[in-house]
C-alpha cells in the first residue's frame, strides 16, 4: 500500500507538472497575436489619418472649384459689361477688376492642381497601406487558425490530465494529499523526491540516520526535515520513477 501511494504521488506530481506547462501555454498563446494586432491597430490609425486628409482635400477641391466657377462667371459678366462702358475711367476700373479676378483665379487653379496632386498621393498611400494591411491580416488569420487548433488540443490534453489527477488523488490518503497540496503551493517543484544513500534529491542534504532508517522500513510517507518535501527511499531494485519493478 505504501509503494502504491508513493507511485500515485509521483504520477500526481508528473500530471501537475504537465498541467502547469499546458496552463502556461494556454495563457501565453494569445500573446503571439499581440504583435500583429499592434501592427493592425497602427494600420487602422494611419488609415484614419489618410481618410481624414482625403476628406479635407475633397472639401478643399470642391471649394476651389466653386470659387473658380464663381469668379469665372464674374469675369464673363464683366467682359459683357465692358462693351457698354461709357467712359475711360470706368473702362480702366473694370479692366483692373478683371485682371485682379483673373490673377486670383490663376492662383486658385494652381492651388487646385496642387490639391489634385496631393489627392493622387493620398490615394496611392491608401492603396499601398491596404496592400500592407492585407498581408498582415492574412498572417493574423493564419496564425489565429493554427493557434485556435493548438489551444483546442491543449485544452483537450488538460481535460485528460485533470481526469488522471482525480484518479491518482483517490489512491492517496487525504492527510498525505493535503501535505502534498500544501507543499506544492509553497515550494518550487518537485514536491516528492527520492532519497538515495541518505541524501535528499530535493535539497541535496543528508537526512538524519533515524529518519533514513524509518524511511527504509517503507511503512509511512515521511518528509525531509530540511526542505520539507515528501521523500521515499530509492532502492537499487526500484525504477528511477520510484515504482518497484
PDB file of C-alpha atoms in Angstrom:
ATOM      1  CA  UNK A   1       0.000   0.000   0.000  1.00  0.00           C
ATOM      2  CA  UNK A   2       2.862   2.334   0.847  1.00  0.00           C
ATOM      3  CA  UNK A   3       4.515   1.782  -2.523  1.00  0.00           C
ATOM      4  CA  UNK A   4       1.176   2.276  -4.292  1.00  0.00           C
ATOM      5  CA  UNK A   5       0.752   5.611  -2.549  1.00  0.00           C
ATOM      6  CA  UNK A   6       4.300   6.658  -3.498  1.00  0.00           C
ATOM      7  CA  UNK A   7       3.661   5.614  -7.075  1.00  0.00           C
ATOM      8  CA  UNK A   8       0.452   7.647  -7.227  1.00  0.00           C
ATOM      9  CA  UNK A   9       2.141  10.669  -5.645  1.00  0.00           C
ATOM     10  CA  UNK A  10       4.842  10.528  -8.324  1.00  0.00           C
ATOM     11  CA  UNK A  11       2.188  10.203 -11.020  1.00  0.00           C
ATOM     12  CA  UNK A  12       0.277  13.080  -9.430  1.00  0.00           C
ATOM     13  CA  UNK A  13       3.408  15.237  -9.489  1.00  0.00           C
ATOM     14  CA  UNK A  14       4.075  14.415 -13.156  1.00  0.00           C
ATOM     15  CA  UNK A  15       0.467  15.233 -14.017  1.00  0.00           C
ATOM     16  CA  UNK A  16       0.617  18.520 -12.097  1.00  0.00           C
ATOM     17  CA  UNK A  17       3.840  19.452 -13.902  1.00  0.00           C
ATOM     18  CA  UNK A  18       2.191  18.780 -17.273  1.00  0.00           C
ATOM     19  CA  UNK A  19      -0.862  20.777 -16.203  1.00  0.00           C
ATOM     20  CA  UNK A  20       1.353  23.748 -15.296  1.00  0.00           C
ATOM     21  CA  UNK A  21       3.077  23.594 -18.694  1.00  0.00           C
ATOM     22  CA  UNK A  22      -0.253  23.422 -20.522  1.00  0.00           C
ATOM     23  CA  UNK A  23      -1.806  26.216 -18.473  1.00  0.00           C
ATOM     24  CA  UNK A  24       1.239  28.383 -19.187  1.00  0.00           C
ATOM     25  CA  UNK A  25       0.981  27.567 -22.908  1.00  0.00           C
ATOM     26  CA  UNK A  26      -2.743  28.364 -22.937  1.00  0.00           C
ATOM     27  CA  UNK A  27      -2.145  31.645 -21.099  1.00  0.00           C
ATOM     28  CA  UNK A  28       0.730  32.781 -23.335  1.00  0.00           C
ATOM     29  CA  UNK A  29      -0.672  31.598 -26.678  1.00  0.00           C
ATOM     30  CA  UNK A  30      -2.810  34.707 -27.328  1.00  0.00           C
ATOM     31  CA  UNK A  31       0.281  36.890 -26.831  1.00  0.00           C
ATOM     32  CA  UNK A  32       1.648  35.506 -30.113  1.00  0.00           C
ATOM     33  CA  UNK A  33      -1.016  37.553 -31.860  1.00  0.00           C
ATOM     34  CA  UNK A  34      -0.226  40.748 -29.967  1.00  0.00           C
ATOM     35  CA  UNK A  35       2.496  41.998 -32.370  1.00  0.00           C
ATOM     36  CA  UNK A  36       0.253  41.522 -35.391  1.00  0.00           C
ATOM     37  CA  UNK A  37      -2.674  43.099 -33.546  1.00  0.00           C
ATOM     38  CA  UNK A  38      -0.471  46.087 -32.703  1.00  0.00           C
ATOM     39  CA  UNK A  39       0.508  46.412 -36.381  1.00  0.00           C
ATOM     40  CA  UNK A  40      -3.130  46.227 -37.428  1.00  0.00           C
ATOM     41  CA  UNK A  41      -4.026  48.910 -34.874  1.00  0.00           C
ATOM     42  CA  UNK A  42      -1.269  51.123 -36.296  1.00  0.00           C
ATOM     43  CA  UNK A  43      -2.591  50.483 -39.811  1.00  0.00           C
ATOM     44  CA  UNK A  44      -6.085  51.482 -38.706  1.00  0.00           C
ATOM     45  CA  UNK A  45      -4.728  54.690 -37.185  1.00  0.00           C
ATOM     46  CA  UNK A  46      -2.745  55.518 -40.324  1.00  0.00           C
ATOM     47  CA  UNK A  47      -5.768  54.733 -42.484  1.00  0.00           C
ATOM     48  CA  UNK A  48      -7.920  57.062 -40.382  1.00  0.00           C
ATOM     49  CA  UNK A  49      -5.332  59.830 -40.812  1.00  0.00           C
ATOM     50  CA  UNK A  50      -5.227  59.310 -44.583  1.00  0.00           C
ATOM     51  CA  UNK A  51      -9.031  59.238 -44.810  1.00  0.00           C
ATOM     52  CA  UNK A  52      -9.200  62.438 -42.799  1.00  0.00           C
ATOM     53  CA  UNK A  53      -6.644  64.038 -45.132  1.00  0.00           C
ATOM     54  CA  UNK A  54      -8.575  62.867 -48.212  1.00  0.00           C
ATOM     55  CA  UNK A  55     -11.849  64.258 -46.828  1.00  0.00           C
ATOM     56  CA  UNK A  56     -10.105  67.595 -46.246  1.00  0.00           C
ATOM     57  CA  UNK A  57      -8.700  67.582 -49.796  1.00  0.00           C
ATOM     58  CA  UNK A  58     -12.131  66.777 -51.233  1.00  0.00           C
ATOM     59  CA  UNK A  59     -13.634  69.683 -49.314  1.00  0.00           C
ATOM     60  CA  UNK A  60     -10.806  71.978 -50.427  1.00  0.00           C
ATOM     61  CA  UNK A  61     -11.125  70.791 -54.031  1.00  0.00           C
ATOM     62  CA  UNK A  62     -14.880  71.396 -54.017  1.00  0.00           C
ATOM     63  CA  UNK A  63     -14.442  74.868 -52.503  1.00  0.00           C
ATOM     64  CA  UNK A  64     -11.788  75.892 -55.064  1.00  0.00           C
ATOM     65  CA  UNK A  65     -13.899  74.634 -57.965  1.00  0.00           C
ATOM     66  CA  UNK A  66     -16.852  76.651 -56.708  1.00  0.00           C
ATOM     67  CA  UNK A  67     -14.733  79.785 -56.235  1.00  0.00           C
ATOM     68  CA  UNK A  68     -13.136  79.407 -59.686  1.00  0.00           C
ATOM     69  CA  UNK A  69     -16.570  78.963 -61.245  1.00  0.00           C
ATOM     70  CA  UNK A  70     -17.979  81.986 -59.408  1.00  0.00           C
ATOM     71  CA  UNK A  71     -15.046  84.219 -60.369  1.00  0.00           C
ATOM     72  CA  UNK A  72     -15.171  82.937 -63.956  1.00  0.00           C
ATOM     73  CA  UNK A  73     -18.826  83.890 -64.098  1.00  0.00           C
ATOM     74  CA  UNK A  74     -17.993  87.342 -62.725  1.00  0.00           C
ATOM     75  CA  UNK A  75     -15.247  87.762 -65.326  1.00  0.00           C
ATOM     76  CA  UNK A  76     -17.620  86.829 -68.148  1.00  0.00           C
ATOM     77  CA  UNK A  77     -20.177  89.298 -66.858  1.00  0.00           C
ATOM     78  CA  UNK A  78     -17.510  91.992 -66.575  1.00  0.00           C
ATOM     79  CA  UNK A  79     -16.431  91.371 -70.164  1.00  0.00           C
ATOM     80  CA  UNK A  80     -20.010  91.756 -71.319  1.00  0.00           C
ATOM     81  CA  UNK A  81     -20.368  94.978 -69.345  1.00  0.00           C
ATOM     82  CA  UNK A  82     -17.067  96.229 -70.743  1.00  0.00           C
ATOM     83  CA  UNK A  83     -18.732  96.708 -74.126  1.00  0.00           C
ATOM     84  CA  UNK A  84     -21.251  99.050 -72.520  1.00  0.00           C
ATOM     85  CA  UNK A  85     -18.790 101.268 -70.643  1.00  0.00           C
ATOM     86  CA  UNK A  86     -19.318 104.922 -71.449  1.00  0.00           C
ATOM     87  CA  UNK A  87     -16.016 106.464 -70.345  1.00  0.00           C
ATOM     88  CA  UNK A  88     -12.329 105.679 -69.968  1.00  0.00           C
ATOM     89  CA  UNK A  89     -12.330 105.798 -66.171  1.00  0.00           C
ATOM     90  CA  UNK A  90     -14.964 103.103 -65.868  1.00  0.00           C
ATOM     91  CA  UNK A  91     -13.230 101.081 -68.554  1.00  0.00           C
ATOM     92  CA  UNK A  92      -9.900 101.061 -66.686  1.00  0.00           C
ATOM     93  CA  UNK A  93     -11.634 100.314 -63.380  1.00  0.00           C
ATOM     94  CA  UNK A  94     -13.341  97.289 -64.860  1.00  0.00           C
ATOM     95  CA  UNK A  95     -10.117  96.140 -66.529  1.00  0.00           C
ATOM     96  CA  UNK A  96      -8.319  96.321 -63.159  1.00  0.00           C
ATOM     97  CA  UNK A  97     -11.122  94.329 -61.533  1.00  0.00           C
ATOM     98  CA  UNK A  98     -10.979  91.704 -64.299  1.00  0.00           C
ATOM     99  CA  UNK A  99      -7.191  91.468 -64.034  1.00  0.00           C
ATOM    100  CA  UNK A 100      -7.488  91.008 -60.274  1.00  0.00           C
ATOM    101  CA  UNK A 101     -10.126  88.290 -60.705  1.00  0.00           C
ATOM    102  CA  UNK A 102      -8.112  86.507 -63.394  1.00  0.00           C
ATOM    103  CA  UNK A 103      -4.948  86.654 -61.273  1.00  0.00           C
ATOM    104  CA  UNK A 104      -6.863  85.281 -58.270  1.00  0.00           C
ATOM    105  CA  UNK A 105      -8.337  82.525 -60.421  1.00  0.00           C
ATOM    106  CA  UNK A 106      -4.894  81.546 -61.733  1.00  0.00           C
ATOM    107  CA  UNK A 107      -3.686  81.258 -58.137  1.00  0.00           C
ATOM    108  CA  UNK A 108      -6.723  79.144 -57.303  1.00  0.00           C
ATOM    109  CA  UNK A 109      -6.112  76.937 -60.344  1.00  0.00           C
ATOM    110  CA  UNK A 110      -2.507  76.431 -59.240  1.00  0.00           C
ATOM    111  CA  UNK A 111      -3.743  75.575 -55.755  1.00  0.00           C
ATOM    112  CA  UNK A 112      -6.329  73.270 -57.321  1.00  0.00           C
ATOM    113  CA  UNK A 113      -3.581  71.471 -59.261  1.00  0.00           C
ATOM    114  CA  UNK A 114      -1.533  71.088 -56.069  1.00  0.00           C
ATOM    115  CA  UNK A 115      -4.589  69.715 -54.264  1.00  0.00           C
ATOM    116  CA  UNK A 116      -5.156  67.267 -57.104  1.00  0.00           C
ATOM    117  CA  UNK A 117      -1.531  66.069 -56.895  1.00  0.00           C
ATOM    118  CA  UNK A 118      -1.830  65.624 -53.148  1.00  0.00           C
ATOM    119  CA  UNK A 119      -5.127  63.801 -53.656  1.00  0.00           C
ATOM    120  CA  UNK A 120      -3.395  61.358 -56.012  1.00  0.00           C
ATOM    121  CA  UNK A 121      -0.555  60.836 -53.498  1.00  0.00           C
ATOM    122  CA  UNK A 122      -3.026  60.124 -50.699  1.00  0.00           C
ATOM    123  CA  UNK A 123      -4.914  57.646 -52.880  1.00  0.00           C
ATOM    124  CA  UNK A 124      -1.637  55.907 -53.694  1.00  0.00           C
ATOM    125  CA  UNK A 125      -0.810  55.836 -49.984  1.00  0.00           C
ATOM    126  CA  UNK A 126      -4.225  54.288 -49.328  1.00  0.00           C
ATOM    127  CA  UNK A 127      -3.610  51.568 -51.900  1.00  0.00           C
ATOM    128  CA  UNK A 128      -0.143  50.799 -50.501  1.00  0.00           C
ATOM    129  CA  UNK A 129      -1.476  50.714 -46.947  1.00  0.00           C
ATOM    130  CA  UNK A 130      -4.387  48.496 -47.967  1.00  0.00           C
ATOM    131  CA  UNK A 131      -1.975  46.050 -49.573  1.00  0.00           C
ATOM    132  CA  UNK A 132       0.258  46.063 -46.493  1.00  0.00           C
ATOM    133  CA  UNK A 133      -2.755  45.623 -44.206  1.00  0.00           C
ATOM    134  CA  UNK A 134      -3.956  42.720 -46.321  1.00  0.00           C
ATOM    135  CA  UNK A 135      -0.619  40.919 -45.896  1.00  0.00           C
ATOM    136  CA  UNK A 136      -0.606  41.352 -42.122  1.00  0.00           C
ATOM    137  CA  UNK A 137      -4.293  40.402 -41.885  1.00  0.00           C
ATOM    138  CA  UNK A 138      -3.536  37.206 -43.794  1.00  0.00           C
ATOM    139  CA  UNK A 139      -0.703  36.406 -41.368  1.00  0.00           C
ATOM    140  CA  UNK A 140      -3.009  37.160 -38.449  1.00  0.00           C
ATOM    141  CA  UNK A 141      -5.817  34.938 -39.737  1.00  0.00           C
ATOM    142  CA  UNK A 142      -3.419  32.066 -40.460  1.00  0.00           C
ATOM    143  CA  UNK A 143      -1.772  32.320 -37.037  1.00  0.00           C
ATOM    144  CA  UNK A 144      -5.124  32.627 -35.287  1.00  0.00           C
ATOM    145  CA  UNK A 145      -6.423  29.497 -37.029  1.00  0.00           C
ATOM    146  CA  UNK A 146      -3.388  27.429 -36.028  1.00  0.00           C
ATOM    147  CA  UNK A 147      -3.471  28.989 -32.577  1.00  0.00           C
ATOM    148  CA  UNK A 148      -7.108  28.035 -32.117  1.00  0.00           C
ATOM    149  CA  UNK A 149      -6.231  24.469 -33.114  1.00  0.00           C
ATOM    150  CA  UNK A 150      -3.308  24.388 -30.677  1.00  0.00           C
ATOM    151  CA  UNK A 151      -5.446  25.782 -27.864  1.00  0.00           C
ATOM    152  CA  UNK A 152      -8.167  23.256 -28.606  1.00  0.00           C
ATOM    153  CA  UNK A 153      -5.645  20.404 -28.455  1.00  0.00           C
ATOM    154  CA  UNK A 154      -4.067  21.825 -25.277  1.00  0.00           C
ATOM    155  CA  UNK A 155      -7.454  22.133 -23.587  1.00  0.00           C
ATOM    156  CA  UNK A 156      -8.328  18.555 -24.509  1.00  0.00           C
ATOM    157  CA  UNK A 157      -4.997  17.333 -23.085  1.00  0.00           C
ATOM    158  CA  UNK A 158      -5.661  19.432 -19.993  1.00  0.00           C
ATOM    159  CA  UNK A 159      -9.072  17.804 -19.516  1.00  0.00           C
ATOM    160  CA  UNK A 160      -7.455  14.381 -19.762  1.00  0.00           C
ATOM    161  CA  UNK A 161      -4.786  15.314 -17.226  1.00  0.00           C
ATOM    162  CA  UNK A 162      -7.398  16.644 -14.814  1.00  0.00           C
ATOM    163  CA  UNK A 163      -9.223  13.290 -15.006  1.00  0.00           C
ATOM    164  CA  UNK A 164      -5.934  11.464 -14.471  1.00  0.00           C
ATOM    165  CA  UNK A 165      -5.188  13.697 -11.485  1.00  0.00           C
ATOM    166  CA  UNK A 166      -8.535  12.946  -9.860  1.00  0.00           C
ATOM    167  CA  UNK A 167      -7.890   9.233 -10.306  1.00  0.00           C
ATOM    168  CA  UNK A 168      -4.460   9.488  -8.653  1.00  0.00           C
ATOM    169  CA  UNK A 169      -5.873  11.570  -5.785  1.00  0.00           C
ATOM    170  CA  UNK A 170      -8.343   8.822  -4.902  1.00  0.00           C
ATOM    171  CA  UNK A 171      -5.486   6.425  -4.050  1.00  0.00           C
ATOM    172  CA  UNK A 172      -3.597   8.845  -1.801  1.00  0.00           C
ATOM    173  CA  UNK A 173      -4.961   9.206   1.765  1.00  0.00           C
ATOM    174  CA  UNK A 174      -6.430  12.698   2.436  1.00  0.00           C
ATOM    175  CA  UNK A 175      -3.800  13.630   5.063  1.00  0.00           C
ATOM    176  CA  UNK A 176      -0.942  12.781   2.672  1.00  0.00           C
ATOM    177  CA  UNK A 177      -2.713  14.502  -0.223  1.00  0.00           C
ATOM    178  CA  UNK A 178      -3.217  17.556   1.989  1.00  0.00           C
ATOM    179  CA  UNK A 179       0.509  17.642   2.775  1.00  0.00           C
ATOM    180  CA  UNK A 180       1.297  17.275  -0.922  1.00  0.00           C
ATOM    181  CA  UNK A 181      -1.002  20.181  -1.873  1.00  0.00           C
ATOM    182  CA  UNK A 182       0.328  22.312   0.989  1.00  0.00           C
ATOM    183  CA  UNK A 183       3.949  21.810  -0.092  1.00  0.00           C
ATOM    184  CA  UNK A 184       3.195  22.327  -3.767  1.00  0.00           C
ATOM    185  CA  UNK A 185       1.572  25.695  -3.120  1.00  0.00           C
ATOM    186  CA  UNK A 186       4.542  26.949  -1.118  1.00  0.00           C
ATOM    187  CA  UNK A 187       7.597  25.386  -2.705  1.00  0.00           C
ATOM    188  CA  UNK A 188       9.187  25.023  -6.120  1.00  0.00           C
ATOM    189  CA  UNK A 189       8.960  21.636  -7.818  1.00  0.00           C
ATOM    190  CA  UNK A 190       9.475  18.835  -7.141  1.00  0.00           C
ATOM    191  CA  UNK A 191       7.240  18.046  -4.156  1.00  0.00           C
ATOM    192  CA  UNK A 192       8.087  14.367  -3.728  1.00  0.00           C
ATOM    193  CA  UNK A 193      11.724  13.280  -4.216  1.00  0.00           C
ATOM    194  CA  UNK A 194      13.773  10.129  -3.765  1.00  0.00           C
ATOM    195  CA  UNK A 195      16.412   9.617  -1.104  1.00  0.00           C
ATOM    196  CA  UNK A 196      19.492   7.741  -2.257  1.00  0.00           C
ATOM    197  CA  UNK A 197      22.440   6.986   0.001  1.00  0.00           C
ATOM    198  CA  UNK A 198      20.674   9.001   2.714  1.00  0.00           C
ATOM    199  CA  UNK A 199      20.734  12.175   0.598  1.00  0.00           C
ATOM    200  CA  UNK A 200      17.524  14.032  -0.268  1.00  0.00           C
ATOM    201  CA  UNK A 201      17.348  14.724  -4.001  1.00  0.00           C
ATOM    202  CA  UNK A 202      15.330  17.862  -3.336  1.00  0.00           C
ATOM    203  CA  UNK A 203      17.775  19.834  -1.218  1.00  0.00           C
ATOM    204  CA  UNK A 204      20.812  17.508  -1.641  1.00  0.00           C
ATOM    205  CA  UNK A 205      21.378  17.390   2.089  1.00  0.00           C
ATOM    206  CA  UNK A 206      21.867  14.175   4.057  1.00  0.00           C
ATOM    207  CA  UNK A 207      18.918  13.295   6.253  1.00  0.00           C
ATOM    208  CA  UNK A 208      19.374  12.137   9.894  1.00  0.00           C
ATOM    209  CA  UNK A 209      20.131   8.392  10.341  1.00  0.00           C
ATOM    210  CA  UNK A 210      16.961   7.683  12.333  1.00  0.00           C
ATOM    211  CA  UNK A 211      14.705   9.208   9.663  1.00  0.00           C
ATOM    212  CA  UNK A 212      16.607   7.302   6.989  1.00  0.00           C
ATOM    213  CA  UNK A 213      16.106   4.070   8.917  1.00  0.00           C
ATOM    214  CA  UNK A 214      12.360   4.772   9.228  1.00  0.00           C
ATOM    215  CA  UNK A 215      12.251   5.598   5.518  1.00  0.00           C
ATOM    216  CA  UNK A 216      13.826   2.253   4.617  1.00  0.00           C
ATOM    217  CA  UNK A 217      11.117   0.391   6.506  1.00  0.00           C
ATOM    218  CA  UNK A 218       8.595   1.652   3.941  1.00  0.00           C
ATOM    219  CA  UNK A 219       5.736   1.933   6.423  1.00  0.00           C
ATOM    220  CA  UNK A 220       4.832   5.630   6.195  1.00  0.00           C
ATOM    221  CA  UNK A 221       5.388   8.610   3.955  1.00  0.00           C
ATOM    222  CA  UNK A 222       7.900  10.966   5.540  1.00  0.00           C
ATOM    223  CA  UNK A 223       9.135  14.491   4.899  1.00  0.00           C
ATOM    224  CA  UNK A 224      12.702  15.762   4.586  1.00  0.00           C
ATOM    225  CA  UNK A 225      13.500  17.599   7.845  1.00  0.00           C
ATOM    226  CA  UNK A 226      15.490  20.188   5.862  1.00  0.00           C
ATOM    227  CA  UNK A 227      13.334  21.115   2.819  1.00  0.00           C
ATOM    228  CA  UNK A 228      10.025  19.570   3.993  1.00  0.00           C
ATOM    229  CA  UNK A 229       9.493  17.753   0.687  1.00  0.00           C
ATOM    230  CA  UNK A 230       7.877  14.333   0.725  1.00  0.00           C
ATOM    231  CA  UNK A 231      10.558  11.658   0.420  1.00  0.00           C
ATOM    232  CA  UNK A 232      10.809   7.968  -0.457  1.00  0.00           C
ATOM    233  CA  UNK A 233      13.703   5.533  -0.437  1.00  0.00           C
ATOM    234  CA  UNK A 234      15.100   4.889  -3.902  1.00  0.00           C
ATOM    235  CA  UNK A 235      16.290   1.306  -3.539  1.00  0.00           C
ATOM    236  CA  UNK A 236      18.502  -0.340  -6.087  1.00  0.00           C
ATOM    237  CA  UNK A 237      15.693  -2.610  -7.239  1.00  0.00           C
ATOM    238  CA  UNK A 238      13.325   0.312  -7.886  1.00  0.00           C
ATOM    239  CA  UNK A 239      12.916   2.224 -11.132  1.00  0.00           C
ATOM    240  CA  UNK A 240      14.036   5.902 -11.316  1.00  0.00           C
ATOM    241  CA  UNK A 241      10.397   6.898 -11.031  1.00  0.00           C
ATOM    242  CA  UNK A 242      10.184   5.220  -7.649  1.00  0.00           C
ATOM    243  CA  UNK A 243       7.885   2.332  -8.675  1.00  0.00           C
ATOM    244  CA  UNK A 244       9.117  -1.146  -7.850  1.00  0.00           C
ATOM    245  CA  UNK A 245       9.592  -3.438 -10.818  1.00  0.00           C
TER     246      UNK A 245
END
